[in-house]
């Protein structure tokens, strides 16, 4: 009952000191007057209410390289909400509400928040997202010397990322996935908040970085100060689930493995399979993160897919040895993570780092940089409630506002 009440709290509006907290509630899309789908062929600022009721038709299509801004818009779609596959597109999306409606065709996932390919600049800030299959960015263009900052995904609120088909089956769905975005300058994913409810949606990872990297370690891709509550398969009792919290190293081989990434001060609650993980990569640091999981649904059912708080291994070892597995630093992370993986008994499973991996990376087990148990004993509903309050107070003490501004 306590866990159920924790989830029901997301229906309450709290706006203390002008900040949107955990409980922001967007306007109902049914109350808006909608326009037809929009195709943008020239730069400018757009503020309308754009809707598509066809899974094959995006609500907004970008078909220009000129800078385009959506500011204060509302977007609703049975298919992708914003389609930006026009190479070298330049996008600013701010203060916008984005909803994915039910699909009109079988074997179609819910619409992407943004499906972009070949983007040269993206600012995606202060938006509200609901029931979409997430933000997907592929092959960002980084060779334009006039672009000093490639990517900013910040201050967004997201509910129930969902990759299911209406007729059964699913596709992987994340809040954000980067695919083959290499050499990103001055780029960050920060101060976002996602709540994914069990039995309501099917979420793979919160954030997945696939074959992507920052320009250098001094200009690394930054992933910091994000909050995620829940990444579940649907049904949550499904023992097979590939996703989790933040996947820092996924895809790519050798020099094209993920690299030049720093991940810190994130709050990851009830993320199945793992909190933070690295499969392959180099020049990757993660530190000062908080990871907590009970391995239970709100009504107390066991979720078999919960595995471990953090893990790391070198999937490139058979091809490259340790040539592209270096400068991995994992320190000062606090973890309290439950699993039923072993003998079907509830127990803690904080870290999965083999002796070989530990010999190759910085993973202190004593001293001020040591990774540590965040709470004594097993994680409980009370632990989750305490961590939600840690996040709430952090937002209220910050200079930032989450979600759309001027509401």
mmCIF file of C-alpha atoms in Angstrom, residues 288 330-334 351 362-373:
data_model
loop_
_atom_site.group_PDB
_atom_site.id
_atom_site.type_symbol
_atom_site.label_atom_id
_atom_site.label_comp_id
_atom_site.label_asym_id
_atom_site.label_seq_id
_atom_site.Cartn_x
_atom_site.Cartn_y
_atom_site.Cartn_z
ATOM 1 C CA UNK A 288 28.458 10.375 -7.378
ATOM 2 C CA UNK A 330 33.924 4.307 -11.225
ATOM 3 C CA UNK A 331 33.863 5.989 -7.842
ATOM 4 C CA UNK A 332 31.728 7.428 -5.022
ATOM 5 C CA UNK A 333 28.525 5.807 -6.281
ATOM 6 C CA UNK A 334 25.925 4.931 -3.654
ATOM 7 C CA UNK A 351 28.176 -4.373 -8.092
ATOM 8 C CA UNK A 362 39.668 2.643 -11.187
ATOM 9 C CA UNK A 363 37.155 1.055 -8.810
ATOM 10 C CA UNK A 364 38.125 1.959 -5.237
ATOM 11 C CA UNK A 365 36.689 -0.244 -2.503
ATOM 12 C CA UNK A 366 38.108 1.720 0.415
ATOM 13 C CA UNK A 367 38.920 5.354 1.078
ATOM 14 C CA UNK A 368 37.069 8.570 0.210
ATOM 15 C CA UNK A 369 36.458 7.559 -3.424
ATOM 16 C CA UNK A 370 35.021 4.129 -2.597
ATOM 17 C CA UNK A 371 31.712 3.009 -4.038
ATOM 18 C CA UNK A 372 29.383 2.208 -1.167
ATOM 19 C CA UNK A 373 26.089 0.818 0.111
#
